[in-house]
Short mmCIF file of C-alpha atoms and ligand atoms in Angstrom, two decimals:
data_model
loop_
_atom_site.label_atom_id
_atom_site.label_comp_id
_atom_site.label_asym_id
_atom_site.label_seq_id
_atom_site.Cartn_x
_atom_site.Cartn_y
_atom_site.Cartn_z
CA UNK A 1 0.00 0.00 0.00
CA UNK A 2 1.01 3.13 -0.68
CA UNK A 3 0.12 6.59 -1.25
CA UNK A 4 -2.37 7.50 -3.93
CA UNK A 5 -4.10 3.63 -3.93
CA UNK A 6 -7.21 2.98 -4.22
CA UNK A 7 -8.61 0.38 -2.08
CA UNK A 8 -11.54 -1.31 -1.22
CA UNK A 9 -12.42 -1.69 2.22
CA UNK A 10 -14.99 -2.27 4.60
CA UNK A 11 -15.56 0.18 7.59
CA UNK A 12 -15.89 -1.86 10.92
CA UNK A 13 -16.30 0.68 13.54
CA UNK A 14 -16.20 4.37 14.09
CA UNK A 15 -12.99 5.82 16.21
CA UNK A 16 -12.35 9.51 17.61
CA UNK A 17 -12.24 12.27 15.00
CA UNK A 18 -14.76 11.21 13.10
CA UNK A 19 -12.84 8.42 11.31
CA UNK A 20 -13.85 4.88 9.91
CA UNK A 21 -11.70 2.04 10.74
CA UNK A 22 -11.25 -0.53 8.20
CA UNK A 23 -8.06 -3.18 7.97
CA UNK A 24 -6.12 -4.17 4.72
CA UNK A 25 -3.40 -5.76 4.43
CA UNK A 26 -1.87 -6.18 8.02
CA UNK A 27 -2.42 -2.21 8.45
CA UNK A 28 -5.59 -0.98 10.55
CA UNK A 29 -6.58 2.03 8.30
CA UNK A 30 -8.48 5.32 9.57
CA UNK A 31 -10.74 6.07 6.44
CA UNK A 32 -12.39 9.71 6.12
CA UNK A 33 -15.89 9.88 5.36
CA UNK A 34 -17.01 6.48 6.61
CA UNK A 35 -19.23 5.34 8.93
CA UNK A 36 -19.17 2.06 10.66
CA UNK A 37 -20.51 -0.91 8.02
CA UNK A 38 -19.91 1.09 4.77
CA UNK A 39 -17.77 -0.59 2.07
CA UNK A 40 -15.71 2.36 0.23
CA UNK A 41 -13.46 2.67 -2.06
CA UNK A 42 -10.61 4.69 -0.68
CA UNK A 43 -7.72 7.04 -1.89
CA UNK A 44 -4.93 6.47 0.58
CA UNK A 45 -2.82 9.04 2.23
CA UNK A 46 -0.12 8.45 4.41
CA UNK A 47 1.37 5.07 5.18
CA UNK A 48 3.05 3.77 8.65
CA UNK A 49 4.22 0.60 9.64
CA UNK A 50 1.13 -0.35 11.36
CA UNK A 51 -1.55 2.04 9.85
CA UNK A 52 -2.46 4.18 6.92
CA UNK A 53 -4.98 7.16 6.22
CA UNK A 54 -7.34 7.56 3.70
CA UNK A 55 -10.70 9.09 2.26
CA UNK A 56 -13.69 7.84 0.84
CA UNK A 57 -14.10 8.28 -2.96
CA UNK A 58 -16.76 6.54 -3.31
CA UNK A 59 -19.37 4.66 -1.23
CA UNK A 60 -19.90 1.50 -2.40
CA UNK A 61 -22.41 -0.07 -0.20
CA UNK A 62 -23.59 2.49 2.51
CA UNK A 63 -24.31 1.29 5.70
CA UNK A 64 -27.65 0.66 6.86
CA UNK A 65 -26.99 3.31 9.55
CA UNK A 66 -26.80 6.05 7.02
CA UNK A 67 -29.72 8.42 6.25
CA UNK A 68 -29.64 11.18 4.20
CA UNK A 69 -27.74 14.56 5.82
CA UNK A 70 -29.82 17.31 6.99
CA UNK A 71 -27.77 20.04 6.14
CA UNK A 72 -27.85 20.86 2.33
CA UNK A 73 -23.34 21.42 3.15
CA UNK A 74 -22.68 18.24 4.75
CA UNK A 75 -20.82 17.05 1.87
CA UNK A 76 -18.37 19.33 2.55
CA UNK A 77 -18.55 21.06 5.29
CA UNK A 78 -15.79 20.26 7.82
CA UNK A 79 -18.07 21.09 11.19
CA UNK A 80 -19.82 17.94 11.26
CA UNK A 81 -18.69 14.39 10.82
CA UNK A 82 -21.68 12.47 11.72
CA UNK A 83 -24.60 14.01 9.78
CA UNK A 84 -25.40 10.98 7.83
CA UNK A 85 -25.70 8.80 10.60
CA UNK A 86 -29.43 9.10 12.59
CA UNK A 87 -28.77 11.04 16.08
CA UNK A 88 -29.24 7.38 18.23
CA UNK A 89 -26.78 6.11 16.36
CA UNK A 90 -24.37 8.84 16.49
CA UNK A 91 -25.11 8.34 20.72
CA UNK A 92 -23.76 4.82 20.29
CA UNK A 93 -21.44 5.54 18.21
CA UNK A 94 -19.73 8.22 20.91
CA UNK A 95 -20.27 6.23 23.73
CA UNK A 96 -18.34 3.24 22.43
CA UNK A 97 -15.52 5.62 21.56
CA UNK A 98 -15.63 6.91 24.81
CA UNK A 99 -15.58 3.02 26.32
CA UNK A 100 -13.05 1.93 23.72
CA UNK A 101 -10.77 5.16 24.37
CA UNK A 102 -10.51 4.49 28.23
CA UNK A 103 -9.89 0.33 27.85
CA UNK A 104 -7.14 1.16 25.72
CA UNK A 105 -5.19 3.29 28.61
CA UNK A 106 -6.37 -0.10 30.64
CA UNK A 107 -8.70 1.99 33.37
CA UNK A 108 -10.57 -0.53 34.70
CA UNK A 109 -14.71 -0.34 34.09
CA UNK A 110 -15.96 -3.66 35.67
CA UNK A 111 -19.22 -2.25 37.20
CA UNK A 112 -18.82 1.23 35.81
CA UNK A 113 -22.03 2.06 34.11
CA UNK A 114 -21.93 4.51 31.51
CA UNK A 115 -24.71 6.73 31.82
CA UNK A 116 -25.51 9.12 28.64
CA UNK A 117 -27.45 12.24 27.92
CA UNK A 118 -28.62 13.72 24.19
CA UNK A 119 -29.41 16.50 22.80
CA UNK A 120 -31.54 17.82 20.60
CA UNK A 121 -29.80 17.71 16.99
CA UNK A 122 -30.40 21.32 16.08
CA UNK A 123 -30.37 24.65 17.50
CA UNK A 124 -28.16 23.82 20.30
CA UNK A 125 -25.25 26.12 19.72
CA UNK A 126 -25.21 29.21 21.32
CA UNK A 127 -21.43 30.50 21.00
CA UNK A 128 -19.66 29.21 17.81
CA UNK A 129 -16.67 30.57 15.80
CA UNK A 130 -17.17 31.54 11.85
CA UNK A 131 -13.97 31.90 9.51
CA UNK A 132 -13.86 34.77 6.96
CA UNK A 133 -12.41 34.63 3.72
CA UNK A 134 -13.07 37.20 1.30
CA UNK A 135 -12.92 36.11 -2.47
CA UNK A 136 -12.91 39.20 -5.51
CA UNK A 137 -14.27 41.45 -2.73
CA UNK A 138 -17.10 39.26 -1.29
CA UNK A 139 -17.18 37.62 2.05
CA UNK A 140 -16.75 33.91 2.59
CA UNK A 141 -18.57 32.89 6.03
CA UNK A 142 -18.50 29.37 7.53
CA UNK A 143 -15.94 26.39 8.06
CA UNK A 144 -12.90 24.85 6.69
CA UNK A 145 -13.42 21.94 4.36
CA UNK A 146 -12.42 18.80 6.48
CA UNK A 147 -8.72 18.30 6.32
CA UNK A 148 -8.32 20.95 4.05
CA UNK A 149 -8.30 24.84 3.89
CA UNK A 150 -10.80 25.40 1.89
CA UNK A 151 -14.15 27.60 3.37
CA UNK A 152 -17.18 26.18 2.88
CA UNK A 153 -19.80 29.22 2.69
CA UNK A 154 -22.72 28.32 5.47
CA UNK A 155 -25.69 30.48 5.33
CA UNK A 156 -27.18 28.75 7.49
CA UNK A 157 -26.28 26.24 10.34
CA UNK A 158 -28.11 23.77 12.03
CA UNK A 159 -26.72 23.84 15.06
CA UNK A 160 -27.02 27.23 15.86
CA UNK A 161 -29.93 28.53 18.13
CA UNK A 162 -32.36 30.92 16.06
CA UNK A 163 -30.33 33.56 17.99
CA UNK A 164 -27.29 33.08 16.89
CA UNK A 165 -28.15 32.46 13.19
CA UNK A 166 -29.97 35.68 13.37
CA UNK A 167 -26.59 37.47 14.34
CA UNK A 168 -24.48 35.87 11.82
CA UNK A 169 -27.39 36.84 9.04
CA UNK A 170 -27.03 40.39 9.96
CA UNK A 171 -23.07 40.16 10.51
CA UNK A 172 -22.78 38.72 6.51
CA UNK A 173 -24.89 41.78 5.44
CA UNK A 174 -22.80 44.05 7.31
CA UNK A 175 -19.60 42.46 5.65
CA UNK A 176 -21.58 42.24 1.78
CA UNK A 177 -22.25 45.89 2.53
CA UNK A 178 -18.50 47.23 3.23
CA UNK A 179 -15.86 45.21 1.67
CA UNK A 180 -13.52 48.35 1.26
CA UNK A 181 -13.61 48.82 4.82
CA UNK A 182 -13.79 44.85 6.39
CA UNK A 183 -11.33 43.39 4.23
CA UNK A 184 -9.50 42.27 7.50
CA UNK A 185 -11.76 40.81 9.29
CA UNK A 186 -10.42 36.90 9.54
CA UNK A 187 -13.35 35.37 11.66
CA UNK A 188 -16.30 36.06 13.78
CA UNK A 189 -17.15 34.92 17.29
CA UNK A 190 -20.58 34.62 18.71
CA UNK A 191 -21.98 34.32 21.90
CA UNK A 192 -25.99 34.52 22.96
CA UNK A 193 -27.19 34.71 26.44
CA UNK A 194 -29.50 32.15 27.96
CA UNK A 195 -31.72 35.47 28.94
CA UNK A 196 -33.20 35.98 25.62
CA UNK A 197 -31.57 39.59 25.04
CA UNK A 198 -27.94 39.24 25.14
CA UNK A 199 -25.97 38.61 21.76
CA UNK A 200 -22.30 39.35 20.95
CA UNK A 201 -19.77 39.45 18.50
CA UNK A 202 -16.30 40.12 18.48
CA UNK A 203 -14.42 40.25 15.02
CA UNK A 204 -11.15 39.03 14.93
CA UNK A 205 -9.15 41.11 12.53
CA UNK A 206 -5.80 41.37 10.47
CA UNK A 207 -4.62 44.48 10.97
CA UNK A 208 -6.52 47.03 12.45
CA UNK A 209 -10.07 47.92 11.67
CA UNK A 210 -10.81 51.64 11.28
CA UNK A 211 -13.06 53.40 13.69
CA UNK A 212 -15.81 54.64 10.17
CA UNK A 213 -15.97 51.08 9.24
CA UNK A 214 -16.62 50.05 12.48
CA UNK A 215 -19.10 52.18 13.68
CA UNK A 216 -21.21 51.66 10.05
CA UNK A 217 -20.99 48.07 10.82
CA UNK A 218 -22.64 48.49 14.12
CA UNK A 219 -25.88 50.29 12.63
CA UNK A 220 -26.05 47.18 10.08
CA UNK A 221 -25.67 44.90 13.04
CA UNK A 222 -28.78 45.99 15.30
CA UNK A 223 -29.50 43.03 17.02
CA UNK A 224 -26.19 42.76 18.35
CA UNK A 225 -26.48 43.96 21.91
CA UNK A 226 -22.29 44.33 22.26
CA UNK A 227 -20.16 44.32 19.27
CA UNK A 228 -16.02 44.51 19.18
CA UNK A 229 -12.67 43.08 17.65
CA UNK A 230 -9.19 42.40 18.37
CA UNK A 231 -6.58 42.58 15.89
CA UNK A 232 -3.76 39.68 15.50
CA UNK A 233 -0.89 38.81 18.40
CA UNK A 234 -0.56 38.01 21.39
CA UNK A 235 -1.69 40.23 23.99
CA UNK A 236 -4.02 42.08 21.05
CA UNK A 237 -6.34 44.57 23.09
CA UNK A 238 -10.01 43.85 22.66
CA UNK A 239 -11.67 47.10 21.13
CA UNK A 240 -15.07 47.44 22.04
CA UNK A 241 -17.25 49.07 19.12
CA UNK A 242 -21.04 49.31 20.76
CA UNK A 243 -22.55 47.80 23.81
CA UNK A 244 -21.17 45.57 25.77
CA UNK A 245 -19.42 42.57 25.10
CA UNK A 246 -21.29 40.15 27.57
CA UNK A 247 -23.98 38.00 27.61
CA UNK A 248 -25.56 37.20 30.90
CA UNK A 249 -27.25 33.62 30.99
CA UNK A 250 -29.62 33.33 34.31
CA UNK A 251 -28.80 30.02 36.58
CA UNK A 252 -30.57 29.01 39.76
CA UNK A 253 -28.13 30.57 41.95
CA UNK A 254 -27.54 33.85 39.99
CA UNK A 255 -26.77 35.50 36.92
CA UNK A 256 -23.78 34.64 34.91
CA UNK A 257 -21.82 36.78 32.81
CA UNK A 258 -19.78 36.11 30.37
CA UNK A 259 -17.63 37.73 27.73
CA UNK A 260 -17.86 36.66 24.42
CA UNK A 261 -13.98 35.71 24.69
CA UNK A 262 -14.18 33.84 27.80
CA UNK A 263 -15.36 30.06 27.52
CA UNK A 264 -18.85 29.29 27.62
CA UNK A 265 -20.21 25.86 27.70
CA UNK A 266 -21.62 25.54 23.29
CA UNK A 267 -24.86 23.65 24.15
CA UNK A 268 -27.43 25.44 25.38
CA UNK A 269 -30.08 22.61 25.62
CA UNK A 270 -27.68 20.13 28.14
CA UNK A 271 -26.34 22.84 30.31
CA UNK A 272 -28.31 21.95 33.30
CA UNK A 273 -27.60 18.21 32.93
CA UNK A 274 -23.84 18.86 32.66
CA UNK A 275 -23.50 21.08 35.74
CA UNK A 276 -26.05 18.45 37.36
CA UNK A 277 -23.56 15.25 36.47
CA UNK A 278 -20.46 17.17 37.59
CA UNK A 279 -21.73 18.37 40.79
CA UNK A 280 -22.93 14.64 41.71
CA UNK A 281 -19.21 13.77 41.68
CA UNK A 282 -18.66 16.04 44.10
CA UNK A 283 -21.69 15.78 45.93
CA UNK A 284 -21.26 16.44 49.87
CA UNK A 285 -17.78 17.37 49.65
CA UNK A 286 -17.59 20.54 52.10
CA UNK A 287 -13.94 21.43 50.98
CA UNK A 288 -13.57 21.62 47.01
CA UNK A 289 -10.76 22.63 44.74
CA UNK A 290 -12.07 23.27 41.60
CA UNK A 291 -9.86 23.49 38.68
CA UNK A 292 -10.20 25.24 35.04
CA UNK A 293 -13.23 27.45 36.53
CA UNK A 294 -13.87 29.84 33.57
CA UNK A 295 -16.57 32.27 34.54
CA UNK A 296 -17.85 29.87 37.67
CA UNK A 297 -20.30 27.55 35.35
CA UNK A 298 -19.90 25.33 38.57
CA UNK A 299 -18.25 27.76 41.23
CA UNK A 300 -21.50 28.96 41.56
CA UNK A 301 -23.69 26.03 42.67
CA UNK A 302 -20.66 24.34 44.67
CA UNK A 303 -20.06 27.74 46.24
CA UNK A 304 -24.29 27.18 47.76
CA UNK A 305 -23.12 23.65 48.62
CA UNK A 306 -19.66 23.61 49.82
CA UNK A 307 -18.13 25.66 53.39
CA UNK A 308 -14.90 26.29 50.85
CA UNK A 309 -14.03 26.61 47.09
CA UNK A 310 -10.62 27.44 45.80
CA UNK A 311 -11.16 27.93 41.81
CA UNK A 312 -8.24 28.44 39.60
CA UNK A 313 -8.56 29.86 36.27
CA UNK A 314 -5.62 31.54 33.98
CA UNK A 315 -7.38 33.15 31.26
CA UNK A 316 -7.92 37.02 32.24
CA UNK A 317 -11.18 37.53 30.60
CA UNK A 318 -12.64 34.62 32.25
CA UNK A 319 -11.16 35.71 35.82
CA UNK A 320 -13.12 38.89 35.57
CA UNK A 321 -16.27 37.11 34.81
CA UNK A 322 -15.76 35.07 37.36
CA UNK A 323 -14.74 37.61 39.77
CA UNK A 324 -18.20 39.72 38.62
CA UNK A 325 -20.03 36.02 39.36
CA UNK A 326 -19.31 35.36 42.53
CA UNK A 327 -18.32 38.82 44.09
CA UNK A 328 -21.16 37.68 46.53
CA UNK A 329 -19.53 34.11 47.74
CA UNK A 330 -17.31 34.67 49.98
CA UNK A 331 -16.69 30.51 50.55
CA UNK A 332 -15.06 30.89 47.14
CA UNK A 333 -11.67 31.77 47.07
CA UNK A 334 -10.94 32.69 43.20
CA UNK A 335 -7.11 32.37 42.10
CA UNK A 336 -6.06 33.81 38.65
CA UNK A 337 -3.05 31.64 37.91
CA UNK A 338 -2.21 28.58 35.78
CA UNK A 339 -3.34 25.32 37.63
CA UNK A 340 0.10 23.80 38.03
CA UNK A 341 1.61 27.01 39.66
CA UNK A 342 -0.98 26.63 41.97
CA UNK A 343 -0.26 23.09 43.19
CA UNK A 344 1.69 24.07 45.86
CA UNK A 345 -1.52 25.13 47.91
CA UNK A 346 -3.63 22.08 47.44
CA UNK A 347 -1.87 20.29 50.18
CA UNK A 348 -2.71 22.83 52.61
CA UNK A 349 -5.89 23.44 51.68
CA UNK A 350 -6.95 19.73 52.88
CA UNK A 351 -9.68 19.15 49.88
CA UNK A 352 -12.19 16.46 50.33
CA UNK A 353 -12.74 16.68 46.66
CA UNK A 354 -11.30 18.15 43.01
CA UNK A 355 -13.21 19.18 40.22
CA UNK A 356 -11.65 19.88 36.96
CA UNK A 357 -12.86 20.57 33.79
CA UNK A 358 -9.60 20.93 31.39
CA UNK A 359 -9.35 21.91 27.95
CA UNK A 360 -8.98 19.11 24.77
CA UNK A 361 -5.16 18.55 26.06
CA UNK A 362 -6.67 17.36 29.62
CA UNK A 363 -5.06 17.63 32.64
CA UNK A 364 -1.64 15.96 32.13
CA UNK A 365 0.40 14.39 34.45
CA UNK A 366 1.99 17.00 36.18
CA UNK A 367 -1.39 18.37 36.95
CA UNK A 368 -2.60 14.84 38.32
CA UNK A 369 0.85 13.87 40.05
CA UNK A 370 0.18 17.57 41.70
CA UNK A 371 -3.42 16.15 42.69
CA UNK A 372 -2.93 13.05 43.99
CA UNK A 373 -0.35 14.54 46.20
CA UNK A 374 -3.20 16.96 47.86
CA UNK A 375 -5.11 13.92 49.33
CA UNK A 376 -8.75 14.34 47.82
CA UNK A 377 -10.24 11.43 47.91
CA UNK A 378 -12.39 12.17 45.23
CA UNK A 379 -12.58 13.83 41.69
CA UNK A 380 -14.70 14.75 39.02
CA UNK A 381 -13.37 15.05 35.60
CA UNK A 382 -15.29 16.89 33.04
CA UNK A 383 -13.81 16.05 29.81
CA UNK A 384 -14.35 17.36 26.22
CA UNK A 385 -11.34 14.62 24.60
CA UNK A 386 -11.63 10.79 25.01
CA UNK A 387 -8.45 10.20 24.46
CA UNK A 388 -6.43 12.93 27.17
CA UNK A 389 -9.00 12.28 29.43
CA UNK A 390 -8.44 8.07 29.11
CA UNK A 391 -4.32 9.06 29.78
CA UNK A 392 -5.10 11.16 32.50
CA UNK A 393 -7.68 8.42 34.53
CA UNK A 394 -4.69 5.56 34.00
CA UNK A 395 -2.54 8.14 35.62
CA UNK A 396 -5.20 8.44 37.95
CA UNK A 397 -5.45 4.69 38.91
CA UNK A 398 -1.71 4.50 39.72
CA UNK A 399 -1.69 6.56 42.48
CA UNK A 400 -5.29 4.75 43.71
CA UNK A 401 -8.05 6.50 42.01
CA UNK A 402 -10.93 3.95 40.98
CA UNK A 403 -13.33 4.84 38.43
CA UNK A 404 -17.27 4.80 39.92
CA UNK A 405 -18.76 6.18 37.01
CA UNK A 406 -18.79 8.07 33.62
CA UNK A 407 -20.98 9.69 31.93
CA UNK A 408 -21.13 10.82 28.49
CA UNK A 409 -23.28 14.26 27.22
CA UNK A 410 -23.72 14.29 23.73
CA UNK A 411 -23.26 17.97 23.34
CA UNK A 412 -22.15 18.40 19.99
CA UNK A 413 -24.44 16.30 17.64
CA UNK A 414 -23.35 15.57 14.43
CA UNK A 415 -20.19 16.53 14.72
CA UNK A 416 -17.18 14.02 16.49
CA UNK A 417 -16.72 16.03 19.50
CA UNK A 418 -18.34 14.51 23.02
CA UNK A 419 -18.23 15.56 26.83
CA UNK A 420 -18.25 12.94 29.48
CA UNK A 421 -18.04 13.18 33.51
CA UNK A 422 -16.16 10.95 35.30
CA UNK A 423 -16.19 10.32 38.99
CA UNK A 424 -13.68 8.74 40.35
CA UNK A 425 -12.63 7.71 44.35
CA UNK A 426 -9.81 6.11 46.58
C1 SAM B 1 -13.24 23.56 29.14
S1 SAM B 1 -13.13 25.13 29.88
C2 SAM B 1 -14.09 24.88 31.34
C3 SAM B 1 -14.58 26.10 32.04
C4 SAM B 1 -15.75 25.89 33.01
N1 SAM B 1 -15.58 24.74 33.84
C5 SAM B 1 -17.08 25.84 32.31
O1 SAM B 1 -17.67 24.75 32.21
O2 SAM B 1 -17.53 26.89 31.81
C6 SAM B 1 -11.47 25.15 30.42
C7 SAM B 1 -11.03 26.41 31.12
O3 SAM B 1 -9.69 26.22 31.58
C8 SAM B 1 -8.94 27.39 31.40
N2 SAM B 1 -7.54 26.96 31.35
C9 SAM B 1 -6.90 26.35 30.33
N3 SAM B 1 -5.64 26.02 30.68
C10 SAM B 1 -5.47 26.42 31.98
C11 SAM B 1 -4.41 26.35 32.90
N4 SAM B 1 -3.24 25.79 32.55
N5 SAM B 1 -4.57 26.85 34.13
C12 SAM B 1 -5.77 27.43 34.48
N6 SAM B 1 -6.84 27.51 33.65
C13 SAM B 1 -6.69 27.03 32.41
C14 SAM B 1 -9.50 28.01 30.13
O4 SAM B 1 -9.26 29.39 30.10
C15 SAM B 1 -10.98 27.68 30.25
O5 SAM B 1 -11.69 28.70 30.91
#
């Protein structure tokens, strides 16, 4: 086998990323654009020892699973992996990814149920990034091709909530509208409040954008209630152009704000039952460290239920929200500093219980090394990758952690991403 084959195979599973895997000749072989049970021809791509790469060319025999796509640019579109495949299936599909991720770091799941949530397929997504590429003068809105760098123009997007696609309609007419003076703007990112007012965007732009330009895109943007940008670099100030850039989503223990660049959870229909399943790891733990707090999506409710919460966060936008959040907690105890440079205070602290929500990378091992050495005897580990989060629970079970249970939340349909909870104890 070699690069630039063609070869027929047959697609026995579904693995993370939104990959088929197939086997031919002694090589397991991640195939693009299959779905578990299809037969494909197959140009291949890169060749290892063990494994190769390819992409469907054509489908040969579909597999029963399939049904036809939803969204008119599935075909293409690089945001979604899973839109042929009916939403229950796409569940199973996920949650034996999720099973097959962690047996292959060897955590142990004899009597670990997996418990799973869904979501509604469309009009979940309440923050979301666009990409902006601007062709003979005209915009380009939507997402890269898969695998490729090509921008797939999306009018319209499924999983956006009516909210969202209404601000991304009137951002494209603002950008039709003034070429000469948005020519830099790279990508958009929106964010909608759970209150039913709140809507933001904040352009990211190449080079600067000029005050005239700005402010005219405002008045075509109306339903924006906060509208900014930030040019390239690190460090790049965020300008604010009108309103404010916050949206304020309402939770049964307050009001959170957050601003469009801090992290927000995407899924607006599961956020209850993910702060529910992560707070049930932690349930009746009076001292709690929580780690990777972003604007206090759980500081808040643990701050109710707990005497003492120590909450580190790093990113600065996110620390302000979070201070704003909780300015009337005083059991929380909010520290703007990476995780790991924190360490040094777990011990002291004496913990019952960690909760951490990472980002994709997970935790890593200095992070649980760090953890184990503060004596909780529990932790909850919200994860958004199967595959750092299975590395970081073996790491886990060396130093005595057990699993008791995981839970997946399927809160990105169609696409390969999932969330799960884990719980573990020692
Ligand atoms: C997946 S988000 C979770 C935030 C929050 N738990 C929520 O559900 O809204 C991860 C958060 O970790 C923060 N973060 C990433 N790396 C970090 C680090 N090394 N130290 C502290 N915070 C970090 C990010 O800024 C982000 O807010």
């Amino acid at each position: 086998m070699k690069p630039g084959d063609v070869v027929e195979l047959l697609v026995e599973k579904g693995v993370y990323r939104g990959r088929g895997l197939a086997r031919e000749a002694g090589r397991v072989v991640f195939v693009a654009g299959a779905l578990p049970g299809d037969r494909v021809r197959a140009r291949v791509e890169k060749v290892k020892r063990d494994w190769a790469e390819a992409r469907v060319e054509r489908l040969e025999a579909p597999s029963p699973q399939r049904r036809p796509a939803p969204c008119a640019h599935a075909a293409r579109c690089g945001g979604c992996a899973y839109q042929e495949l009916a939403p229950a299936a796409q569940v199973e599909l996920k949650r034996g990814i999720l099973v097959e991720s962690l047996e292959r770091a060897r955590v142990p799941l004899a009597g670990v149920e997996v418990g799973v949530t869904a979501s509604p397929e469309a009009g979940w997504r309440w923050r979301g990034r666009m990409h902006v590429d601007w062709i003979d003068g005209r915009p380009r809105l939507g997402f890269r091709e898969e695998g490729a760098h090509v921008l797939v123009d999306v009018e319209r997007c499924l999983q956006f909530t009516p909210g969202l696609q209404a601000l991304a309609d009137e951002l494209r007419n603002g950008l039709v509208a003034d070429p000469g003076g948005l020519s830099g703007v790279r990508e958009l990112r929106l964010a909608e409040g759970g209150d039913g007012v709140t809507r933001v965007a904040a352009l990211a732009v190449e080079g600067r954008l000029e005050p005239g330009a700005a402010a005219r895109l405002a008045e075509r943007v109306p339903g924006a209630t906060g509208l900014g940008w930030q040019g390239s670099g690190p460090g790049a100030p965020f300008v604010r152009i009108a309103g404010e850039p916050c949206v304020f989503t309402p939770r049964p223990e307050g009001v959170l704000r957050s601003h469009v660049l801090s992290f927000f959870q995407g899924n607006a229909a599961c956020l209850d039952a993910l702060v529910l399943r992560a707070l049930e790891t932690v349930s009746g733990a009076d001292r709690v460290l929580e780690l990777y707090a972003g604007v206090g999506l759980f500081t808040l409710p643990l701050a109710r239920r707990a005497s003492h919460v120590r909450a580190v966060e790093a990113a600065p936008w996110a620390v302000e929200d979070a201070r704003h959040n909780l300015a009337e907690h005083p059991t929380v105890q909010l520290v703007e500093d990476d995780v790991l440079r924190d360490a040094h205070a777990w011990a002291r602290g004496r913990f019952d219980a960690a909760l951490l929500d990472p980002p994709r990378a997970g935790a890593g091992p200095e992070v649980v090394d760090a953890l184990a050495r503060a004596r909780v005897g529990r932790i909850g580990y919200v994860s958004c990758d199967p595959t750092t989060l299975a590395r970081d629970l073996r790491r886990l079970g060396e130093h005595g952690f057990a699993l008791r249970s995981l839970h997946l939340l399927d809160l990105f349909p169609d696409t390969f991403h999932l969330e799960a909870v884990a719980a573990l104890e020692r």
